[in-house]
PDB file of C-alpha atoms and ligand atoms in Angstrom:
ATOM      1  CA  MET A  21     115.128  88.999 118.314  1.00  0.00           C
ATOM      2  CA  ARG A  22     111.706  89.696 119.733  1.00  0.00           C
ATOM      3  CA  ARG A  23     110.928  92.094 117.009  1.00  0.00           C
ATOM      4  CA  LEU A  24     112.195  89.711 114.440  1.00  0.00           C
ATOM      5  CA  MET A  25     109.816  87.149 115.741  1.00  0.00           C
ATOM      6  CA  LEU A  26     106.974  89.445 115.758  1.00  0.00           C
ATOM      7  CA  ALA A  27     107.694  90.723 112.225  1.00  0.00           C
ATOM      8  CA  ALA A  28     107.640  86.922 111.378  1.00  0.00           C
ATOM      9  CA  VAL A  29     104.123  86.417 112.733  1.00  0.00           C
ATOM     10  CA  LEU A  30     102.742  89.885 111.218  1.00  0.00           C
ATOM     11  CA  VAL A  31     104.159  88.961 107.684  1.00  0.00           C
ATOM     12  CA  ALA A  32     103.961  85.469 107.617  1.00  0.00           C
ATOM     13  CA  ALA A  33     100.097  85.316 106.732  1.00  0.00           C
ATOM     14  CA  PRO A  34      99.857  83.725 103.327  1.00  0.00           C
ATOM     15  CA  ALA A  35      99.175  80.033 104.238  1.00  0.00           C
ATOM     16  CA  PHE A  36     100.008  78.534 101.225  1.00  0.00           C
ATOM     17  CA  ALA A  37     103.786  77.109 100.745  1.00  0.00           C
ATOM     18  CA  GLN A  38     104.205  76.337 104.347  1.00  0.00           C
ATOM     19  CA  THR A  39     103.962  73.240 106.186  1.00  0.00           C
ATOM     20  CA  PRO A  40     101.594  72.519 108.798  1.00  0.00           C
ATOM     21  CA  ASP A  41     103.962  74.126 111.734  1.00  0.00           C
ATOM     22  CA  GLY A  42     104.097  77.267 109.717  1.00  0.00           C
ATOM     23  CA  GLN A  43     107.777  76.641 108.329  1.00  0.00           C
ATOM     24  CA  GLU A  44     108.309  77.795 104.776  1.00  0.00           C
ATOM     25  CA  GLU A  45     108.897  75.522 102.046  1.00  0.00           C
ATOM     26  CA  ILE A  46     111.394  76.311  99.186  1.00  0.00           C
ATOM     27  CA  SER A  47     108.200  76.808  97.011  1.00  0.00           C
ATOM     28  CA  VAL A  48     107.562  80.245  98.482  1.00  0.00           C
ATOM     29  CA  LEU A  49     110.335  81.565  96.369  1.00  0.00           C
ATOM     30  CA  PRO A  50     110.339  81.776  92.626  1.00  0.00           C
ATOM     31  CA  GLU A  51     112.125  79.036  90.833  1.00  0.00           C
ATOM     32  CA  GLY A  52     115.461  79.473  89.200  1.00  0.00           C
ATOM     33  CA  PRO A  53     118.978  79.295  89.514  1.00  0.00           C
ATOM     34  CA  GLY A  54     119.982  80.685  93.135  1.00  0.00           C
ATOM     35  CA  GLN A  55     116.364  79.641  94.748  1.00  0.00           C
ATOM     36  CA  GLU A  56     118.116  76.831  96.916  1.00  0.00           C
ATOM     37  CA  GLU A  57     121.200  79.047  98.052  1.00  0.00           C
ATOM     38  CA  VAL A  58     118.802  81.860  99.057  1.00  0.00           C
ATOM     39  CA  PHE A  59     116.121  79.628 100.769  1.00  0.00           C
ATOM     40  CA  TYR A  60     118.868  77.756 102.766  1.00  0.00           C
ATOM     41  CA  GLY A  61     121.302  80.601 103.266  1.00  0.00           C
ATOM     42  CA  CYS A  62     118.883  83.646 103.943  1.00  0.00           C
ATOM     43  CA  SER A  63     116.261  82.171 106.156  1.00  0.00           C
ATOM     44  CA  ALA A  64     118.187  81.108 109.022  1.00  0.00           C
ATOM     45  CA  CYS A  65     117.807  84.269 110.728  1.00  0.00           C
ATOM     46  CA  HIS A  66     114.396  85.569 109.420  1.00  0.00           C
ATOM     47  CA  ASN A  67     112.041  83.929 107.208  1.00  0.00           C
ATOM     48  CA  THR A  68     112.069  84.924 103.486  1.00  0.00           C
ATOM     49  CA  ALA A  69     109.189  87.263 103.751  1.00  0.00           C
ATOM     50  CA  VAL A  70     111.700  90.194 104.539  1.00  0.00           C
ATOM     51  CA  ILE A  71     113.418  89.426 101.192  1.00  0.00           C
ATOM     52  CA  ARG A  72     109.977  88.818  99.109  1.00  0.00           C
ATOM     53  CA  ARG A  73     108.623  91.951 100.007  1.00  0.00           C
ATOM     54  CA  SER A  74     111.950  93.972  99.052  1.00  0.00           C
ATOM     55  CA  ARG A  75     112.310  95.684  95.763  1.00  0.00           C
ATOM     56  CA  LEU A  76     116.076  96.576  95.130  1.00  0.00           C
ATOM     57  CA  SER A  77     118.161  97.131  92.375  1.00  0.00           C
ATOM     58  CA  ARG A  78     121.234  94.809  91.837  1.00  0.00           C
ATOM     59  CA  GLU A  79     123.640  97.311  93.498  1.00  0.00           C
ATOM     60  CA  GLN A  80     121.097  97.616  96.659  1.00  0.00           C
ATOM     61  CA  TRP A  81     121.098  93.637  97.002  1.00  0.00           C
ATOM     62  CA  ASP A  82     124.652  93.343  96.539  1.00  0.00           C
ATOM     63  CA  GLY A  83     125.209  96.348  99.606  1.00  0.00           C
ATOM     64  CA  LEU A  84     122.852  94.372 101.472  1.00  0.00           C
ATOM     65  CA  MET A  85     125.087  91.286 101.402  1.00  0.00           C
ATOM     66  CA  ASP A  86     127.758  93.475 103.512  1.00  0.00           C
ATOM     67  CA  TRP A  87     125.073  95.051 105.608  1.00  0.00           C
ATOM     68  CA  MET A  88     124.054  91.565 106.634  1.00  0.00           C
ATOM     69  CA  VAL A  89     127.507  90.802 107.498  1.00  0.00           C
ATOM     70  CA  GLU A  90     128.713  93.727 109.251  1.00  0.00           C
ATOM     71  CA  LYS A  91     125.504  94.428 111.279  1.00  0.00           C
ATOM     72  CA  HIS A  92     123.693  91.256 111.681  1.00  0.00           C
ATOM     73  CA  GLY A  93     126.671  88.390 111.698  1.00  0.00           C
ATOM     74  CA  MET A  94     125.812  86.725 108.573  1.00  0.00           C
ATOM     75  CA  THR A  95     128.769  84.644 107.566  1.00  0.00           C
ATOM     76  CA  PRO A  96     130.305  86.399 104.552  1.00  0.00           C
ATOM     77  CA  LEU A  97     129.160  84.617 101.167  1.00  0.00           C
ATOM     78  CA  GLU A  98     131.866  82.692  99.042  1.00  0.00           C
ATOM     79  CA  PRO A  99     132.187  85.087  95.726  1.00  0.00           C
ATOM     80  CA  ALA A 100     130.491  82.538  93.665  1.00  0.00           C
ATOM     81  CA  ASP A 101     127.505  81.897  96.026  1.00  0.00           C
ATOM     82  CA  ARG A 102     127.348  85.747  96.508  1.00  0.00           C
ATOM     83  CA  GLN A 103     127.035  86.248  92.709  1.00  0.00           C
ATOM     84  CA  VAL A 104     124.358  83.600  92.429  1.00  0.00           C
ATOM     85  CA  ILE A 105     122.339  85.027  95.337  1.00  0.00           C
ATOM     86  CA  VAL A 106     122.466  88.801  94.316  1.00  0.00           C
ATOM     87  CA  ASP A 107     121.682  87.544  90.360  1.00  0.00           C
ATOM     88  CA  TYR A 108     118.544  85.985  91.673  1.00  0.00           C
ATOM     89  CA  LEU A 109     117.624  88.334  94.159  1.00  0.00           C
ATOM     90  CA  ALA A 110     117.916  91.295  91.249  1.00  0.00           C
ATOM     91  CA  ARG A 111     116.161  89.144  88.767  1.00  0.00           C
ATOM     92  CA  HIS A 112     113.068  88.080  90.904  1.00  0.00           C
ATOM     93  CA  PHE A 113     113.147  91.004  93.691  1.00  0.00           C
ATOM     94  CA  GLY A 114     114.200  94.039  91.631  1.00  0.00           C
ATOM     95  CA  PRO A 115     112.548  97.247  91.323  1.00  0.00           C
ATOM     96  CA  SER A 116     110.560  96.742  88.681  1.00  0.00           C
ATOM     97  CA  GLN A 117     108.955  93.201  89.494  1.00  0.00           C
ATOM     98  CA  GLN A 118     105.585  93.723  90.701  1.00  0.00           C
ATOM     99  CA  ARG A 119     104.152  91.624  93.456  1.00  0.00           C
ATOM    100  CA  PRO A 120     102.259  88.567  92.769  1.00  0.00           C
ATOM    101  CA  GLY A 121      98.506  89.724  92.510  1.00  0.00           C
ATOM    102  CA  TRP A 122      99.463  93.405  92.466  1.00  0.00           C
ATOM    103  CA  ARG A 123      97.443  95.205  90.020  1.00  0.00           C
ATOM    104  CA  ASN A 124      98.224  98.552  88.961  1.00  0.00           C
ATOM    105  CA  PRO A 125      95.032 100.400  89.537  1.00  0.00           C
ATOM    106  CA  PHE A 126      95.663 103.083  86.919  1.00  0.00           C
ATOM    107  CA  LEU A 127      95.676 100.506  83.950  1.00  0.00           C
ATOM    108  CA  ASN A 128      92.531  98.380  85.153  1.00  0.00           C
TER     109      ASN A 128
HETATM  110  C1  HEC B 219     123.145  85.944 110.638  1.00  0.00           C
HETATM  111  C2  HEC B 219     121.764  86.252 110.425  1.00  0.00           C
HETATM  112  C3  HEC B 219     120.955  86.677 108.994  1.00  0.00           C
HETATM  113  C4  HEC B 219     121.215  85.946 107.896  1.00  0.00           C
HETATM  114  C5  HEC B 219     122.012  84.559 107.710  1.00  0.00           C
HETATM  115  C6  HEC B 219     120.471  86.812 107.073  1.00  0.00           C
HETATM  116  N1  HEC B 219     119.932  87.600 107.670  1.00  0.00           N
HETATM  117 FE1  HEC B 219     118.774  89.154 106.546  1.00  0.00          FE
HETATM  118  N2  HEC B 219     118.357  90.022 108.480  1.00  0.00           N
HETATM  119  C7  HEC B 219     119.153  89.741 109.566  1.00  0.00           C
HETATM  120  C8  HEC B 219     118.581  90.687 110.506  1.00  0.00           C
HETATM  121  C9  HEC B 219     119.082  90.505 111.876  1.00  0.00           C
HETATM  122  C10 HEC B 219     117.862  91.722 110.154  1.00  0.00           C
HETATM  123  C11 HEC B 219     116.991  92.907 110.531  1.00  0.00           C
HETATM  124  C12 HEC B 219     115.587  92.554 110.907  1.00  0.00           C
HETATM  125  C13 HEC B 219     115.127  93.732 111.279  1.00  0.00           C
HETATM  126  O1  HEC B 219     115.266  94.945 111.066  1.00  0.00           O
HETATM  127  O2  HEC B 219     114.251  93.786 112.449  1.00  0.00           O
HETATM  128  C14 HEC B 219     117.599  91.464 108.312  1.00  0.00           C
HETATM  129  C15 HEC B 219     117.068  92.064 107.570  1.00  0.00           C
HETATM  130  C16 HEC B 219     117.093  91.631 106.331  1.00  0.00           C
HETATM  131  C17 HEC B 219     116.120  92.188 105.349  1.00  0.00           C
HETATM  132  C18 HEC B 219     115.173  93.469 105.419  1.00  0.00           C
HETATM  133  C19 HEC B 219     116.008  94.829 105.212  1.00  0.00           C
HETATM  134  C20 HEC B 219     115.023  96.069 105.511  1.00  0.00           C
HETATM  135  O3  HEC B 219     114.437  96.279 104.538  1.00  0.00           O
HETATM  136  O4  HEC B 219     114.797  96.265 106.557  1.00  0.00           O
HETATM  137  C21 HEC B 219     116.585  91.751 104.191  1.00  0.00           C
HETATM  138  C22 HEC B 219     115.717  92.110 102.911  1.00  0.00           C
HETATM  139  C23 HEC B 219     117.303  90.563 104.317  1.00  0.00           C
HETATM  140  N3  HEC B 219     117.616  90.667 105.669  1.00  0.00           N
HETATM  141  C24 HEC B 219     117.825  89.991 103.344  1.00  0.00           C
HETATM  142  C25 HEC B 219     118.812  88.745 103.454  1.00  0.00           C
HETATM  143  C26 HEC B 219     119.271  87.909 102.501  1.00  0.00           C
HETATM  144  C27 HEC B 219     118.991  87.975 101.238  1.00  0.00           C
HETATM  145  C28 HEC B 219     119.971  87.060 103.020  1.00  0.00           C
HETATM  146  C29 HEC B 219     120.844  85.779 102.601  1.00  0.00           C
HETATM  147  C30 HEC B 219     121.815  86.138 101.875  1.00  0.00           C
HETATM  148  C31 HEC B 219     119.779  87.262 104.622  1.00  0.00           C
HETATM  149  N4  HEC B 219     119.220  88.310 104.765  1.00  0.00           N
HETATM  150  C32 HEC B 219     120.700  86.734 105.751  1.00  0.00           C
HETATM  151  C33 HEC B 219     119.949  88.617 109.740  1.00  0.00           C
HETATM  152  C34 HEC B 219     120.244  87.824 109.039  1.00  0.00           C
END
């Protein structure tokens, strides 16, 4: 837990999309179906920075749901929610998505 909190402090640097007390707001996540499920379902134990900095394939996101349940005590997701969440994660945080503001140095 201490490590988690430290990680949260280290990665929560951007000041935008946070309330004055440092809480994240839902707007940190890209809009679209699944945004609410991910925000409210996945930020109970850690903030969304661990999600936002990940670039995983659909299979990897799907497997991560099991890992989160088995290793970290997440309540298993209902199949319908899981579908929405994994779709959302794969769409917005898939391997081909580049970080906002990231520019390919070889193309500039
Ligand atoms: C019951 C608590 C809990 C819930 C709910 C939870 N997580 Fe996690 N998650 C953890 C813990 C604990 C870690 C490990 C943190 C560490 O390694 O320091 C973690 C780590 C992660 C990581 C980082 C994996 C890596 O690369 O090391 C990602 C991505 C992640 N969670 C995504 C999610 C998503 C998406 C959801 C919602 C579907 C979610 N988590 C819900 C507890 C939770």
